[in-house]
Amino acid sequence: MRHRRRKDRRYLLPVGAAAVAVAAVAGGVLVLTKGDGGSDRAAARDDGPAEPPAARIDCARQGKVPGSGSTAQSNAMKRWIEEYERACPGVRIAYNPIGSGAGVAQFLQGITAFGGTDGALDTDDVASSRDVCPGGHAIDLPMVGGPIAIGYHLPDVHDLVLDAPTLARIFDSRITRWNDPAIRRLNPRAALPDLAIRPVHRSDSSGTTQNLNAYLAGAAPDQWPYPAEKSWHGRGGDSADGSVGVASEVMSTGGAIGYFELSFASKRHIDTVRIDTGAAEPVEASPETASAGIASARVVGEDKDLSLKFDYGTSAPGAYPIVLVTYEVVCDKGNDKKMLPALKSFLAYTASEEGQKILPGIHYAPLPESVAAQVRKVIGTLS
C-alpha cells in the first residue's frame, strides 16, 4: 500500500478503524467472493449446473487489490469480483462497501488502492491525494451508472407518480400526509390513504445523498435550498445507515419513502416512484431510462479526471433524471508497483464491453461507450 505522509487530514480515520481495515484486507475478510478458486468451486461444479465460461480478461498474474467505498456499486462490484477472480485465479480483489465518504477517506490515507464514490472528488480531496500519489494526484474514473430509485411503502398503491417540487417538500417534511392535494393532483386515480409520510434518508456520508441533493436543487431550486453535499440537510424524517439500511426501513415501515439504488428496490420488491419530468409520460427507474439520463452528461474533469456533469432538468422522453455514476478513485501516478498490474487489469475489465454488459441484468446502467472508451484509455496510462 502507499505510504502515508501526513496525519493531520480532515478525513483521517481513528487509528483503530484504520488498523481494522488493514487487518481485514490482509486476512481476506473484505473479499466479497467465496472460496479460494479450488475445492469449493470444484464441488459446486460437481453438485450443480456447469458454470458458464470465464469472462475474457487480460489477467494479471498475481496481486491483492483492496478497495472500499460506495454502497451503490456493491452489487456490481460483487459480480465483477466473482467474474474476475474466476478468470484470474492468481489475483484477489477486496471491496468493502462502507459508503462514499469513508471510502474516499481510506483512499486518502493510503489504506486502499482504489475508492468508490458516487460524487466526484472536490479540490481539497485532490490536494490531499498528492501525499498518497507520489508525483501525481487522484482522479475520478466513472465506472457504473444507475437510477436512484425513490422507494415507498403504501398499502394498495403500486403506481405512484411524483415530481421534483413535491419530492423536495416531502423530504423536507413540508408535505406530511399521503393524501396531500399535491400528491393527489399527480395521482388522480390512486386510492391515497390518510397516512403519515415517513421520509427516510441516509445517516452516513453518501454519494447517493449527494446525487439526490443535486437533482432536487437542480430541478426544484425553490423547494430545495440545500447544497449538493454527501450529508443530509433536509428537515425531519428518519435516518438509516447505507442503502441497505434505508431500503430495509422503507420495506418494514408503513407510509415510508426513501432513496436507494434500483438493485436494492428490486431485490426487496419495493415499489418505486415514477417521476413526472414534464415529458409526455412519467418515467420509471430502470437501467434503460437511467442510461438515457446519463447519456446527456458531459465530461468536465481535466488532466485525466473524467468527472461528469448531469442535466437534472431534462424532460427528454424516457430519460430518468435521478441518476448517479459511481467513480473509482485512483492515483494517476504513484501507485504501488506490486499492486499496479492487478489494479489496472481489474479496472480495465470493469470498464470493458465484457464487464459493462452484465450491468443491466443486475439493475445497473452501463456507461455510454463514448465515456467507457475514455475510461479504458486512462486506465492504460496509470503508473
Coordinates of C-alpha atoms in Angstrom, one line a residue:
M1 CA 0.0 0.0 0.0
R2 CA 1.1 3.6 -0.5
H3 CA 2.9 5.2 2.4
R4 CA 1.0 7.8 4.4
R5 CA 3.0 11.0 4.7
R6 CA 0.8 13.3 6.7
K7 CA -1.7 12.6 9.5
D8 CA -3.4 16.0 10.0
R9 CA -6.0 15.5 7.3
R10 CA -9.7 16.2 7.7
Y11 CA -10.7 12.7 6.5
L12 CA -8.3 10.9 8.9
L13 CA -9.9 7.8 10.4
P14 CA -9.3 6.7 14.0
V15 CA -6.2 4.6 14.4
G16 CA -8.3 1.6 15.5
A17 CA -10.6 1.9 12.4
A18 CA -7.6 2.0 10.1
A19 CA -5.9 -1.0 11.8
V20 CA -9.1 -3.0 11.5
A21 CA -9.4 -2.1 7.8
V22 CA -5.8 -3.1 7.1
A23 CA -6.2 -6.3 9.1
A24 CA -9.4 -7.2 7.3
V25 CA -7.8 -6.7 3.9
A26 CA -4.7 -8.7 4.9
G27 CA -6.9 -11.6 6.2
G28 CA -9.2 -11.6 3.2
V29 CA -12.3 -10.6 5.3
L30 CA -13.3 -7.9 2.8
V31 CA -13.2 -10.1 -0.2
L32 CA -16.8 -10.5 -1.5
T33 CA -16.3 -13.8 -3.1
K34 CA -16.3 -17.2 -1.5
G35 CA -13.7 -20.0 -1.8
D36 CA -10.1 -19.9 -2.9
G37 CA -10.7 -20.9 -6.5
G38 CA -10.0 -24.5 -5.7
S39 CA -12.0 -27.1 -3.8
D40 CA -15.2 -25.1 -3.0
R41 CA -15.8 -24.1 -6.6
A42 CA -14.9 -27.6 -7.9
A43 CA -17.5 -29.0 -5.5
A44 CA -20.1 -26.6 -6.8
R45 CA -19.4 -27.7 -10.4
D46 CA -19.8 -31.4 -9.4
D47 CA -23.0 -30.9 -7.5
G48 CA -24.8 -28.4 -9.6
P49 CA -25.1 -27.0 -13.2
A50 CA -21.9 -26.3 -15.1
E51 CA -20.6 -22.8 -14.7
P52 CA -20.6 -20.6 -17.7
P53 CA -17.2 -19.9 -19.4
A54 CA -15.0 -17.5 -17.6
A55 CA -15.0 -13.9 -18.9
R56 CA -12.4 -13.0 -21.4
I57 CA -10.0 -10.9 -19.4
D58 CA -6.4 -9.8 -19.8
C59 CA -5.4 -11.1 -16.4
A60 CA -2.6 -10.0 -14.1
R61 CA -0.6 -13.0 -12.9
Q62 CA -0.9 -12.2 -9.2
G63 CA -1.7 -9.5 -6.6
K64 CA -4.1 -8.3 -3.9
V65 CA -6.1 -5.2 -4.5
P66 CA -8.1 -3.6 -1.6
G67 CA -10.8 -1.1 -2.3
S68 CA -13.7 0.4 -0.3
G69 CA -16.5 3.0 -0.6
S70 CA -19.8 3.4 -2.3
T71 CA -22.6 1.0 -1.3
A72 CA -24.4 2.0 -4.5
Q73 CA -22.0 -0.1 -6.6
S74 CA -21.6 -3.0 -4.1
N75 CA -23.8 -5.4 -6.1
A76 CA -22.0 -4.6 -9.3
M77 CA -18.6 -4.9 -7.6
K78 CA -19.5 -8.3 -6.1
R79 CA -20.4 -9.6 -9.6
W80 CA -17.3 -8.1 -11.2
I81 CA -15.1 -9.7 -8.5
E82 CA -16.6 -13.1 -8.9
E83 CA -16.1 -13.0 -12.7
Y84 CA -12.6 -11.5 -12.5
E85 CA -11.3 -14.0 -9.9
R86 CA -12.8 -16.9 -11.7
A87 CA -10.9 -15.9 -14.9
C88 CA -7.8 -14.7 -13.0
P89 CA -7.2 -17.1 -10.0
G90 CA -3.8 -15.6 -9.1
V91 CA -5.4 -12.2 -8.1
R92 CA -7.6 -11.3 -5.1
I93 CA -9.8 -8.2 -5.1
A94 CA -11.3 -6.9 -1.9
Y95 CA -14.1 -4.3 -1.8
N96 CA -15.7 -3.1 1.5
P97 CA -19.0 -1.2 0.9
I98 CA -18.7 1.4 3.7
G99 CA -20.1 4.5 2.0
S100 CA -18.6 7.0 -0.4
G101 CA -17.2 9.4 2.3
A102 CA -15.5 6.6 4.2
G103 CA -14.1 5.1 1.0
V104 CA -12.5 8.4 0.0
A105 CA -11.1 8.8 3.5
Q106 CA -9.5 5.4 3.4
F107 CA -8.0 6.0 0.0
L108 CA -6.6 9.4 1.1
Q109 CA -4.9 7.6 4.0
G110 CA -3.3 5.1 1.7
I111 CA -5.3 2.2 3.1
T112 CA -6.8 1.1 -0.2
A113 CA -5.7 1.0 -3.8
F114 CA -9.0 2.5 -5.1
G115 CA -12.0 4.2 -3.6
G116 CA -15.6 4.0 -4.8
T117 CA -17.6 7.3 -4.6
D118 CA -20.9 8.4 -6.1
G119 CA -19.7 12.0 -6.1
A120 CA -16.6 13.3 -7.8
L121 CA -13.7 14.4 -5.6
D122 CA -13.6 18.0 -4.6
T123 CA -10.5 20.3 -4.8
D124 CA -9.5 19.6 -1.2
D125 CA -9.6 15.8 -1.8
V126 CA -7.4 16.2 -4.9
A127 CA -4.9 18.4 -3.0
S128 CA -4.7 15.8 -0.1
S129 CA -4.2 13.0 -2.6
R130 CA -0.8 14.2 -3.6
D131 CA 0.5 12.8 -0.3
V132 CA -0.6 9.3 -1.3
C133 CA 0.0 9.6 -5.0
P134 CA 3.8 10.4 -5.2
G135 CA 4.4 12.5 -8.3
G136 CA 0.7 12.5 -9.2
H137 CA -2.8 13.0 -7.8
A138 CA -6.2 11.2 -7.5
I139 CA -8.6 11.1 -10.5
D140 CA -12.2 10.1 -10.9
L141 CA -13.0 7.2 -13.3
P142 CA -16.7 6.7 -14.0
M143 CA -17.4 3.0 -13.9
V144 CA -21.1 2.1 -13.2
G145 CA -24.3 4.1 -13.6
G146 CA -27.8 3.7 -12.4
P147 CA -31.0 5.3 -11.3
I148 CA -31.6 6.4 -7.7
A149 CA -35.0 4.8 -7.1
I150 CA -37.5 6.5 -4.8
G151 CA -39.0 3.6 -3.0
Y152 CA -42.2 3.8 -0.9
H153 CA -44.4 1.6 1.2
L154 CA -48.2 2.2 0.8
P155 CA -50.9 -0.4 1.1
D156 CA -52.8 -0.8 -2.2
V157 CA -50.8 1.9 -4.1
H158 CA -48.4 0.3 -6.5
D159 CA -48.2 3.0 -9.2
L160 CA -47.2 6.4 -7.7
V161 CA -46.1 9.5 -9.6
L162 CA -44.3 12.4 -8.1
D163 CA -42.4 15.4 -9.5
A164 CA -39.3 17.2 -8.2
P165 CA -41.1 20.0 -6.3
T166 CA -43.4 17.5 -4.5
L167 CA -40.4 15.2 -3.7
A168 CA -38.5 18.2 -2.3
R169 CA -41.3 19.1 0.1
I170 CA -41.8 15.5 1.1
F171 CA -38.2 15.0 2.0
D172 CA -38.1 18.4 3.8
S173 CA -41.2 17.5 5.9
R174 CA -43.4 20.1 4.4
I175 CA -45.8 17.6 2.9
T176 CA -46.6 15.2 5.7
R177 CA -49.7 13.1 4.7
W178 CA -50.1 10.8 1.7
N179 CA -53.4 12.3 0.7
D180 CA -52.0 15.8 0.4
P181 CA -53.5 17.8 -2.5
A182 CA -50.1 18.0 -4.3
I183 CA -49.8 14.2 -4.3
R184 CA -53.5 13.7 -5.3
R185 CA -53.0 16.1 -8.3
L186 CA -50.3 13.8 -9.7
N187 CA -52.2 10.6 -8.9
P188 CA -55.9 11.3 -9.6
R189 CA -56.9 7.6 -9.8
A190 CA -54.9 6.3 -6.8
A191 CA -56.6 5.5 -3.5
L192 CA -54.2 7.6 -1.4
P193 CA -54.6 6.9 2.3
D194 CA -54.8 9.5 5.1
L195 CA -51.4 8.2 6.4
A196 CA -48.4 10.0 7.8
I197 CA -45.4 10.2 5.4
R198 CA -42.2 8.7 6.9
P199 CA -39.3 10.1 4.9
V200 CA -36.0 8.1 5.4
H201 CA -32.6 9.5 4.5
R202 CA -29.0 8.2 4.8
S203 CA -27.2 8.8 8.1
D204 CA -23.8 8.3 6.7
S205 CA -21.8 10.4 4.3
S206 CA -23.2 9.3 0.9
G207 CA -22.7 9.9 -2.7
T208 CA -26.3 8.7 -3.2
T209 CA -27.4 11.5 -1.0
Q210 CA -25.2 14.0 -2.9
N211 CA -26.8 13.0 -6.2
L212 CA -30.3 13.2 -4.8
N213 CA -29.5 16.6 -3.3
A214 CA -28.1 17.7 -6.7
Y215 CA -31.3 16.6 -8.5
L216 CA -33.6 18.3 -6.1
A217 CA -31.6 21.5 -6.1
G218 CA -31.3 21.5 -9.9
A219 CA -34.9 20.5 -10.7
A220 CA -36.7 22.3 -7.8
P221 CA -34.5 25.0 -6.5
D222 CA -37.3 27.0 -4.9
Q223 CA -38.3 24.0 -2.8
W224 CA -34.9 22.6 -2.1
P225 CA -32.4 25.3 -0.9
Y226 CA -29.8 22.9 0.3
P227 CA -26.3 22.2 -1.1
A228 CA -25.4 19.1 -3.2
E229 CA -23.4 17.6 -0.5
K230 CA -22.9 14.0 0.8
S231 CA -24.5 14.9 4.1
W232 CA -28.3 15.3 4.5
H233 CA -29.7 18.8 5.2
G234 CA -33.4 18.3 4.8
R235 CA -35.6 18.7 7.9
G236 CA -37.1 15.9 9.9
G237 CA -37.5 12.3 8.8
D238 CA -35.8 9.2 10.0
S239 CA -32.2 8.0 9.1
A240 CA -30.5 4.7 8.4
D241 CA -27.0 3.6 7.6
G242 CA -26.3 2.8 3.9
S243 CA -28.6 1.9 1.1
V244 CA -29.3 -1.4 2.8
G245 CA -30.5 0.4 5.9
V246 CA -32.7 2.8 4.1
A247 CA -34.3 0.1 1.9
S248 CA -34.9 -2.1 5.0
E249 CA -36.5 0.8 6.8
V250 CA -38.8 1.6 3.9
M251 CA -39.7 -2.1 3.5
S252 CA -40.7 -2.5 7.1
T253 CA -42.5 0.8 7.8
G254 CA -45.9 1.7 6.5
G255 CA -46.0 5.2 5.0
A256 CA -42.2 5.3 4.5
I257 CA -40.4 6.8 1.5
G258 CA -36.7 6.7 0.8
Y259 CA -34.0 6.6 -1.8
F260 CA -31.5 4.0 -2.9
E261 CA -30.2 2.3 -6.0
L262 CA -32.6 0.3 -8.1
S263 CA -31.0 -3.0 -7.3
F264 CA -31.9 -2.7 -3.6
A265 CA -35.6 -2.0 -4.5
S266 CA -35.7 -4.9 -7.0
K267 CA -34.2 -7.4 -4.5
R268 CA -36.7 -6.5 -1.8
H269 CA -39.7 -6.0 -4.1
I270 CA -40.2 -2.4 -3.0
D271 CA -42.5 -0.2 -5.1
T272 CA -40.8 2.7 -6.8
V273 CA -42.0 6.2 -7.9
R274 CA -42.4 7.2 -11.5
I275 CA -41.0 10.8 -12.0
D276 CA -43.0 13.5 -13.8
T277 CA -40.3 15.4 -15.7
G278 CA -42.6 17.3 -17.9
A279 CA -42.3 14.7 -20.7
A280 CA -45.4 13.2 -22.2
E281 CA -45.3 10.3 -19.7
P282 CA -43.8 9.9 -16.2
V283 CA -40.5 8.0 -16.3
E284 CA -39.9 4.9 -14.2
A285 CA -36.5 3.9 -12.8
S286 CA -34.8 1.3 -15.0
P287 CA -31.3 0.6 -16.4
E288 CA -32.5 1.8 -19.8
T289 CA -34.1 5.0 -18.7
A290 CA -31.1 5.7 -16.5
S291 CA -28.7 5.2 -19.5
A292 CA -30.8 7.8 -21.4
G293 CA -30.4 10.2 -18.5
I294 CA -26.6 9.6 -18.2
A295 CA -26.2 10.0 -22.0
S296 CA -26.9 13.7 -21.6
A297 CA -24.0 14.1 -19.2
R298 CA -20.7 15.7 -20.3
V299 CA -17.1 15.2 -19.1
V300 CA -16.0 18.2 -17.1
G301 CA -12.8 16.8 -15.4
E302 CA -9.3 17.8 -16.5
D303 CA -5.9 16.2 -16.6
K304 CA -7.2 12.6 -16.9
D305 CA -10.0 13.2 -14.5
L306 CA -13.3 12.1 -16.1
S307 CA -15.9 13.5 -13.7
L308 CA -19.3 14.1 -15.3
K309 CA -21.9 16.9 -15.1
F310 CA -25.6 15.9 -15.4
D311 CA -28.6 17.7 -16.8
Y312 CA -31.1 17.3 -13.9
G313 CA -33.8 19.3 -15.6
T314 CA -34.1 17.1 -18.6
S315 CA -37.6 16.4 -20.0
A316 CA -36.4 14.1 -22.8
P317 CA -38.9 11.2 -23.3
G318 CA -37.8 8.1 -21.5
A319 CA -34.9 9.8 -19.6
Y320 CA -34.9 9.2 -15.9
P321 CA -33.5 12.3 -14.2
I322 CA -32.3 11.0 -10.7
V323 CA -29.1 9.2 -11.7
L324 CA -25.7 8.6 -10.4
V325 CA -22.4 7.4 -11.7
T326 CA -20.0 5.7 -9.3
Y327 CA -16.4 6.7 -9.8
E328 CA -13.4 4.6 -8.9
V329 CA -10.8 6.9 -7.4
V330 CA -7.2 6.0 -8.2
C331 CA -3.8 7.7 -8.4
D332 CA -2.8 8.7 -11.9
K333 CA 0.8 8.3 -10.8
G334 CA 2.5 6.9 -7.7
N335 CA 0.6 3.6 -7.4
D336 CA 2.1 0.7 -5.5
K337 CA 4.3 -1.1 -8.1
K338 CA 3.5 -4.5 -6.8
M339 CA -0.3 -3.8 -6.9
L340 CA -0.4 -1.8 -10.1
P341 CA -0.7 -4.7 -12.7
A342 CA -3.6 -6.3 -10.9
L343 CA -5.3 -2.9 -10.3
K344 CA -5.1 -2.0 -14.0
S345 CA -6.2 -5.4 -15.1
F346 CA -9.3 -5.4 -12.8
L347 CA -10.4 -1.9 -13.7
A348 CA -9.8 -2.5 -17.4
Y349 CA -12.2 -5.5 -17.1
T350 CA -14.9 -3.5 -15.3
A351 CA -14.8 -0.8 -18.0
S352 CA -14.7 -3.2 -20.9
E353 CA -17.6 -4.3 -23.0
E354 CA -17.4 -7.7 -21.2
G355 CA -17.7 -6.0 -17.8
Q356 CA -20.3 -3.4 -18.7
K357 CA -22.7 -5.8 -20.5
I358 CA -23.5 -7.6 -17.2
L359 CA -24.9 -4.5 -15.6
P360 CA -28.5 -4.3 -16.9
G361 CA -29.1 -7.8 -15.6
I362 CA -28.4 -6.6 -12.0
H363 CA -30.3 -3.3 -12.4
Y364 CA -27.4 -1.0 -13.2
A365 CA -26.9 1.2 -16.3
P366 CA -23.8 0.7 -18.5
L367 CA -21.7 3.7 -19.3
P368 CA -22.2 5.2 -22.7
E369 CA -19.5 3.8 -24.9
S370 CA -18.1 7.2 -25.6
V371 CA -17.3 7.6 -21.9
A372 CA -16.2 3.9 -21.3
A373 CA -13.7 4.3 -24.1
Q374 CA -12.1 7.3 -22.4
V375 CA -12.0 5.4 -19.1
R376 CA -10.2 2.4 -20.7
K377 CA -7.7 4.8 -22.3
V378 CA -6.9 6.5 -18.9
I379 CA -6.6 3.1 -17.1
G380 CA -3.9 2.1 -19.6
T381 CA -1.8 5.1 -18.6
L382 CA -1.9 4.6 -14.8
S383 CA 1.6 4.3 -13.3

